[in-house]
Short mmCIF file of C-alpha atoms and ligand atoms in Angstrom, two decimals:
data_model
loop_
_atom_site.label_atom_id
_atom_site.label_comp_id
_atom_site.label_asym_id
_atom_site.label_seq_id
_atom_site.Cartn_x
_atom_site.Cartn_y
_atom_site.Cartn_z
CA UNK A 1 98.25 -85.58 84.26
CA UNK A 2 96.79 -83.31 81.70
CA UNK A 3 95.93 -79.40 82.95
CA UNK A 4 92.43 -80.93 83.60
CA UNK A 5 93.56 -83.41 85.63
CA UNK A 6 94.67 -87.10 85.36
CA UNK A 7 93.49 -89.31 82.38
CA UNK A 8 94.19 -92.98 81.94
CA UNK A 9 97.35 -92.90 79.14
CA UNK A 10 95.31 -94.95 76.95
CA UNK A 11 92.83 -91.63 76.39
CA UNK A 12 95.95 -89.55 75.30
CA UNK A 13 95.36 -90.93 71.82
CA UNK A 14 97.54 -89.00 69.25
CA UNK A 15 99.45 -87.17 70.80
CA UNK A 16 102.39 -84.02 69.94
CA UNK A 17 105.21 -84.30 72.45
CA UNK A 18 106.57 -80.59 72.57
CA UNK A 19 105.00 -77.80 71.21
CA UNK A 20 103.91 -73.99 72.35
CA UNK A 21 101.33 -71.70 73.13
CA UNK A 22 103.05 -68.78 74.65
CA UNK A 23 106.44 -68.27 74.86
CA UNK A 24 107.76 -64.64 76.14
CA UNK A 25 111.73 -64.66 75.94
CA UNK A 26 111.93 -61.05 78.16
CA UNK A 27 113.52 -63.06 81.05
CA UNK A 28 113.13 -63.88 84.55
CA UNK A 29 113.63 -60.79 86.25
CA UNK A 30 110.74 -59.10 84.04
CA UNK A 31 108.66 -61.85 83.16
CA UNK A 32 104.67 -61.25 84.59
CA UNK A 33 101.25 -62.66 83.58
CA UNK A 34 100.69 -59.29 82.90
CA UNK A 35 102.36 -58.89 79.51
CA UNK A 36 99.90 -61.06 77.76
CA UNK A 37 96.15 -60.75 78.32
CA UNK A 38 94.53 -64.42 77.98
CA UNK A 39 91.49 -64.05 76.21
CA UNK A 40 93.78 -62.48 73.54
CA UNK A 41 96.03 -65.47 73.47
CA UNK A 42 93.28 -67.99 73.43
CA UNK A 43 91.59 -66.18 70.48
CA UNK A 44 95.17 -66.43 68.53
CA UNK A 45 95.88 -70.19 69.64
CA UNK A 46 92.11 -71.76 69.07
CA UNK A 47 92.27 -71.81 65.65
CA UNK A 48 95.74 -73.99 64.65
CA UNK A 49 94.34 -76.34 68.14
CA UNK A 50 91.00 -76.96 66.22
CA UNK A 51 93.04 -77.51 63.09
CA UNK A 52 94.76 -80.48 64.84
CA UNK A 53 92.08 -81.71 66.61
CA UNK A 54 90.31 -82.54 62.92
CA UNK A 55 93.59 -84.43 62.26
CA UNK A 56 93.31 -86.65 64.69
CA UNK A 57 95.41 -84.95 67.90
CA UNK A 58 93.84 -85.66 70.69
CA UNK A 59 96.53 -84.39 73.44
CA UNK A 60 99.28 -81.51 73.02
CA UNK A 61 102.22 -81.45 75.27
CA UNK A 62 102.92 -77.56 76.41
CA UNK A 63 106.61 -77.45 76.72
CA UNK A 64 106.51 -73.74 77.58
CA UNK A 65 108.46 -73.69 81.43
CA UNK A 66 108.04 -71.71 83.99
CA UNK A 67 109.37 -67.79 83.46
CA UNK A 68 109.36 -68.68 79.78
CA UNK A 69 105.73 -67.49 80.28
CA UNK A 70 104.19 -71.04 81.41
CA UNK A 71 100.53 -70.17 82.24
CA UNK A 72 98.27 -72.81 83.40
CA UNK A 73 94.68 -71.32 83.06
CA UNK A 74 95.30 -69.83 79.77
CA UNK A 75 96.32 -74.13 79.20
CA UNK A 76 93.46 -75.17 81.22
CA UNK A 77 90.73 -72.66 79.26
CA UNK A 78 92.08 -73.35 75.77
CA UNK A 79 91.90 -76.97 76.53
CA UNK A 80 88.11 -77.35 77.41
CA UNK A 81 87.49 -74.93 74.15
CA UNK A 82 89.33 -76.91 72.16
CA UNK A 83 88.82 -80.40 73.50
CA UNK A 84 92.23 -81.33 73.41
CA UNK A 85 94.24 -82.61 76.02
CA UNK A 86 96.88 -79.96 77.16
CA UNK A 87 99.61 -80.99 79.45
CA UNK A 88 102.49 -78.63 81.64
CA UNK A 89 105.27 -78.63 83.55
CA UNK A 90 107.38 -77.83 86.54
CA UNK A 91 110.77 -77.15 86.49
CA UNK A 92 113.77 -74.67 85.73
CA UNK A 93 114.94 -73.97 82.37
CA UNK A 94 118.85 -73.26 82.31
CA UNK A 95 119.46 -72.86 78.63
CA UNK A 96 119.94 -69.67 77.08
CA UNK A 97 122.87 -68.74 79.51
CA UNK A 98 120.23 -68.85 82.83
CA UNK A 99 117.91 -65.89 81.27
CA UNK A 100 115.20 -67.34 82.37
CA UNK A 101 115.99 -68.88 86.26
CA UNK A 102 114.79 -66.79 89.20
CA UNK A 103 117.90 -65.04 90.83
CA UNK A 104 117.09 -66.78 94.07
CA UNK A 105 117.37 -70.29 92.83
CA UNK A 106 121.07 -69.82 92.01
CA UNK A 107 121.76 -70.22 96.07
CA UNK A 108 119.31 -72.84 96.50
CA UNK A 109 120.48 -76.90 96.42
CA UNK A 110 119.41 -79.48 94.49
CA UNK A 111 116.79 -80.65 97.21
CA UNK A 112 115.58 -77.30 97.70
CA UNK A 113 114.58 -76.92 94.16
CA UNK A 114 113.41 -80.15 93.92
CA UNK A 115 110.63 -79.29 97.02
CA UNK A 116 109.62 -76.35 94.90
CA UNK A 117 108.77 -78.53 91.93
CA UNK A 118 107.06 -81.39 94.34
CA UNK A 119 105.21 -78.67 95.71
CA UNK A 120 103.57 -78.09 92.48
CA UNK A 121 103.22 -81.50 91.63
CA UNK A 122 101.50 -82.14 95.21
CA UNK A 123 99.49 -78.64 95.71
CA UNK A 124 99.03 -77.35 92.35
CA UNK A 125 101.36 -74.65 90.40
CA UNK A 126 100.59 -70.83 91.97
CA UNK A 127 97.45 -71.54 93.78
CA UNK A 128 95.58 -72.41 90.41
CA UNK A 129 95.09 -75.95 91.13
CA UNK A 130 96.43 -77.18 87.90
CA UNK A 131 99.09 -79.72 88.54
CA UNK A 132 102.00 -80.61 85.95
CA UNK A 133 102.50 -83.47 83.92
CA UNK A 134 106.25 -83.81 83.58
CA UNK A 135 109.52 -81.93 84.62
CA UNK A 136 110.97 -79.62 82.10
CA UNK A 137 114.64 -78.21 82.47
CA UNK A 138 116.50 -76.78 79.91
CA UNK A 139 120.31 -77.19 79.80
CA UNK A 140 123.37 -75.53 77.93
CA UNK A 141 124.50 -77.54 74.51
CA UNK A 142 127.95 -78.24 75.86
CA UNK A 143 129.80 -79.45 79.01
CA UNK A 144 127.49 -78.94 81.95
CA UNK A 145 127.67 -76.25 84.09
CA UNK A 146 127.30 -76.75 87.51
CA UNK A 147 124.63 -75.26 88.09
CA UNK A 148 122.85 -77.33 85.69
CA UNK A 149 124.40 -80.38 86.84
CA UNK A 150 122.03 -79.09 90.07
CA UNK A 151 119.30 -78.91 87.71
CA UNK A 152 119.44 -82.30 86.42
CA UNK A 153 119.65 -83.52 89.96
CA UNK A 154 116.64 -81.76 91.27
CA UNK A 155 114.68 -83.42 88.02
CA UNK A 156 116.20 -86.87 89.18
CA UNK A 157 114.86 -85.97 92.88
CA UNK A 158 111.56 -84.57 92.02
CA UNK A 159 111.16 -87.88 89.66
CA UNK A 160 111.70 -89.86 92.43
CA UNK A 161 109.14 -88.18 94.41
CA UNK A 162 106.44 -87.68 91.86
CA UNK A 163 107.04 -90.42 88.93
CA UNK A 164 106.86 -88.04 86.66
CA UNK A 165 109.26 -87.91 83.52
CA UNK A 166 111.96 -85.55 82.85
CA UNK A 167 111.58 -83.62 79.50
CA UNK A 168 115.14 -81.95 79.10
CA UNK A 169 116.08 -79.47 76.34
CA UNK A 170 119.45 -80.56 75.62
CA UNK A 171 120.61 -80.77 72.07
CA UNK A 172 123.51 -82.32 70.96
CA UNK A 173 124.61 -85.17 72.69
CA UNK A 174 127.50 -84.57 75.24
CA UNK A 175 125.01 -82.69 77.78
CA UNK A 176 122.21 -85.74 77.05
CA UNK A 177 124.84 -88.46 78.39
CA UNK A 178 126.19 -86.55 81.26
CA UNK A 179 122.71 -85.84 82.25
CA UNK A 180 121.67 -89.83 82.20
CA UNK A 181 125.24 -89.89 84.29
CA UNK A 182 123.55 -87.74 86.79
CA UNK A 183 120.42 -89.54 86.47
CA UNK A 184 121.69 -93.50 87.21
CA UNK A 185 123.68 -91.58 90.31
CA UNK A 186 120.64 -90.82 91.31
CA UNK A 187 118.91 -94.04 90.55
CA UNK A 188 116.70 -92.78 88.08
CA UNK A 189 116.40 -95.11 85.05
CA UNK A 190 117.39 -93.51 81.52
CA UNK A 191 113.66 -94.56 80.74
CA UNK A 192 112.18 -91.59 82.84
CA UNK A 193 114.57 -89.15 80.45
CA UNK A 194 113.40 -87.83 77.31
CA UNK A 195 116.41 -86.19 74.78
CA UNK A 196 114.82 -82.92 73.84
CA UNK A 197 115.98 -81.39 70.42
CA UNK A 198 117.90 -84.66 69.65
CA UNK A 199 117.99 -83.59 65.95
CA UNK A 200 120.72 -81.25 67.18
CA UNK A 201 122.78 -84.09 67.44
CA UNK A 202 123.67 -85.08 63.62
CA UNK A 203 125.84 -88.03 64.47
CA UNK A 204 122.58 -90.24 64.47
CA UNK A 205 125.01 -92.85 66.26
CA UNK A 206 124.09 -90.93 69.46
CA UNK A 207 120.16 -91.50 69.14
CA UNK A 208 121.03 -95.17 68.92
CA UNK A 209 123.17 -95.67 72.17
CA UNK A 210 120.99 -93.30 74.25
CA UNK A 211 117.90 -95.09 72.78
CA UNK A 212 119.68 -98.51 73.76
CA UNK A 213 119.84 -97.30 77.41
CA UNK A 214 116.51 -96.28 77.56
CA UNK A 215 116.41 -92.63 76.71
CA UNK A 216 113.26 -91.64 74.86
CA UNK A 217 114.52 -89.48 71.65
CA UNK A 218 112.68 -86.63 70.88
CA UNK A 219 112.95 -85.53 67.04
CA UNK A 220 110.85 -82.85 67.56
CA UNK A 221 111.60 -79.70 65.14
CA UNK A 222 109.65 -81.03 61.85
CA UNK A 223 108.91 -77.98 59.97
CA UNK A 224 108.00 -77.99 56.11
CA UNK A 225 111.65 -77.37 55.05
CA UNK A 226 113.76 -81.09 56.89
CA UNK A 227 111.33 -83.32 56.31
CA UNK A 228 113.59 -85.70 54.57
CA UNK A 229 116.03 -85.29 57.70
CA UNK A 230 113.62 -86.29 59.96
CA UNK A 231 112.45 -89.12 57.67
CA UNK A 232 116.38 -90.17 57.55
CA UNK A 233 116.34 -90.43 61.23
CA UNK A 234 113.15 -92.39 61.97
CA UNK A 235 114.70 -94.73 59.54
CA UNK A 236 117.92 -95.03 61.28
CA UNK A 237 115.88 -95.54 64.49
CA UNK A 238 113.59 -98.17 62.69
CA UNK A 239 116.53 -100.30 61.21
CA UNK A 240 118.14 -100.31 64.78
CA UNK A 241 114.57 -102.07 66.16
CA UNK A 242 114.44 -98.69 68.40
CA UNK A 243 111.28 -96.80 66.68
CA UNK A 244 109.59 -97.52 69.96
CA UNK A 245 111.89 -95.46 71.60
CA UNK A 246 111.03 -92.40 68.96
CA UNK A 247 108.71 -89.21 70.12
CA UNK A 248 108.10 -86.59 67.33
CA UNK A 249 106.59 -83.07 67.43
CA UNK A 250 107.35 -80.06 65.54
CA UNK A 251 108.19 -77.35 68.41
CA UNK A 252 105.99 -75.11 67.19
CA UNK A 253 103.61 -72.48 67.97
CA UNK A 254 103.32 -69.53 69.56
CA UNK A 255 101.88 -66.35 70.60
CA UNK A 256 104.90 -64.20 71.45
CA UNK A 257 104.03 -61.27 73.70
CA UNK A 258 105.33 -57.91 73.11
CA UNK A 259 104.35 -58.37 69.36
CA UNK A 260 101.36 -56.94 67.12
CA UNK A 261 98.76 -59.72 67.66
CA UNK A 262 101.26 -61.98 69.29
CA UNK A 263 103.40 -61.82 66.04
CA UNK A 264 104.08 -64.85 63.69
CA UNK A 265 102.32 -68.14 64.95
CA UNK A 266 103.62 -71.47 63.13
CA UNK A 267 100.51 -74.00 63.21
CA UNK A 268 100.97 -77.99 64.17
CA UNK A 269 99.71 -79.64 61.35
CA UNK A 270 103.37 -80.27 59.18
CA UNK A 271 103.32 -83.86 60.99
CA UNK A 272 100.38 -84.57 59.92
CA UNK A 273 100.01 -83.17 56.33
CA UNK A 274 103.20 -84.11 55.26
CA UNK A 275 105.72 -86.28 57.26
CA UNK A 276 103.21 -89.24 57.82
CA UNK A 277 102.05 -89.41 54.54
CA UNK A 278 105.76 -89.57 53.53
CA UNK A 279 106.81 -92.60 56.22
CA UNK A 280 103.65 -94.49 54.53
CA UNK A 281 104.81 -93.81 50.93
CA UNK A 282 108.25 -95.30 52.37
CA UNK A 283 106.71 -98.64 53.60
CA UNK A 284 105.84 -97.68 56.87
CA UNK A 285 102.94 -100.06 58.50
CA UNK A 286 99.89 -98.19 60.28
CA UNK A 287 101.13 -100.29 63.35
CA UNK A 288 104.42 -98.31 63.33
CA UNK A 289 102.85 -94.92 63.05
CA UNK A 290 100.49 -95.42 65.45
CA UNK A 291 103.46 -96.63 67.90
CA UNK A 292 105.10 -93.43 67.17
CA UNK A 293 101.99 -91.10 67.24
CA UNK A 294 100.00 -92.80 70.20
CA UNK A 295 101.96 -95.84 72.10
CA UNK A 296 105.32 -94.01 72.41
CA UNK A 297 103.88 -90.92 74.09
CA UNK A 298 101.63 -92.75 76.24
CA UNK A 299 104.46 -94.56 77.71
CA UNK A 300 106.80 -91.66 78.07
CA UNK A 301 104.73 -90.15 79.95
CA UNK A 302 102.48 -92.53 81.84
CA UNK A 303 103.29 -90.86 85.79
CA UNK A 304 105.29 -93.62 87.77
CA UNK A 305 108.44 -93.90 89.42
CA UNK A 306 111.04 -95.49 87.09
CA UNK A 307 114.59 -96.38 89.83
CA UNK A 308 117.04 -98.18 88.40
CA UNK A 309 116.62 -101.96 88.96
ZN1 LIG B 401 110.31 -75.97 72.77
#
């Protein structure tokens, strides 16, 4: 479900799993559409989403949630003028110590935050129309909280409602396995999860067992300084037979409001320039790449309901 409405998941093509185009850290208690003015945005953004779309990109998943400055007609305008593919999301972002979660939600349950993100599935986010394409949460990097083990549960619920997949920015791996806990409670299959920031977690043991359940592992901070750590890991995925469990993307981006020309914007082409033409010099086949640049997202996030059998 891209911000233009649905496509079949075979016209996803290649595609980067997590990556920004605004993100505006003020909080949720200050946060407005009016701190960034769109045309403005679009202007700074166009260029590095024209840049991939000559490498080969044909769809860019917009991890930005909502009160982190998630705003779906700057997605949907940037996306017909660049011809890319632009997905969003619905859901509550707890990390960062709950910054970024309306005040109001704290009371609510898990069902009742779970109709708020149906809602937007079924009717559109805000009146714009534009529906999402996955959940996003956001959890803390230890134990969970409470309150995020609500979170999780909503995700499960709306998943079961919707069929679409839960993205959750996680970390290192205690949070990831109590949150598939949480999930098969629910009867959500560890399939419908994706591990956000997974390179957190440097005992690359993890990847393996949560990839063995199901879990899709998102290595998704490549920047031009760990290649060789991410090429480590998709190793250690590919000798365990799991590469086709493997989503990368570089977490990059993004106009930052508040700052002089949105401030310092980090492009998306580092995956393409330079860790691909490293996996080929190490004896990866085109086959593989192309599972982990085009199959592996399409399947992620291919909208169905995925219960535990
Ligand atoms: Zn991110």
């Amino acid at each position: 479900m891209t911000v233009n409405g649905p496509i079949p998941s075979k016209a996803m093509g290649i595609t980067l799993v997590h990556e920004h185009v605004l993100v505006d850290f003020i909080g949720a208690d200050s946060i407005t559409e009016g701190r960034w003015n769109k045309s403005e945005v679009a202007e700074v953004a166009l260029p590095y989403l024209n840049q991939i779309k000559k490498l080969g990109c044909l769809t860019l998943i917009e991890c930005t949630p909502a009160y982190l400055g998630r705003d779906p007609l700057l997605l949907k305008s940037i996306s017909l003028s660049s011809g890319l593919n632009i997905l969003t999301n619905t859901g509550y972002y707890g990390a960062g110590n709950n910054k970024y979660i309306p005040r109001s939600t704290f009371d609510e349950t898990a069902d009742q935050i779970a109709s708020h993100w149906t809602n937007e599935w079924e009717n559109g986010i805000d009146g714009t129309g534009v529906r999402p394409g996955f959940i996003k949460i956001g959890v803390g990097s230890e134990n969970l909280s409470d309150f995020h083990k609500k979170l999780v549960t909503a995700a499960a619920r709306t998943h079961l409602k919707t069929g679409l997949t839960i993205a959750s920015h996680t970390g290192p791996s205690i949070p990831a396995f109590e949150q598939l806990e949480i999930l098969h409670n629910e009867g959500v299959a560890p399939v419908a999860f994706i591990w956000v920031h997974a390179q957190t977690e440097k005992d690359i043991v993890m990847h393996i067992k949560a990839a063995k359940m199901g879990a899709w592992i998102s290595l998704d901070g490549i920047n031009d300084d760990n290649l060789q750590d991410y090429v480590g890991m998709i190793k250690n995925m590919k000798e365990n037979n799991l590469l086709d469990k493997v989503l990368l993307s570089h977490d990059a981006g993004w106009y930052h409001p508040g700052e002089k020309n949105g401030g310092k914007y980090r492009g998306y082409a580092t995956l393409f320039e330079k860790l691909i033409p490293i996996l080929r010099n190490e004896k990866f086949s085109e086959k593989e790449i192309n599972q982990l640049l085009v199959l592996n997202p399409a399947e992620a996030f291919t909208v169905r309901v995925r219960k535990i059998n």
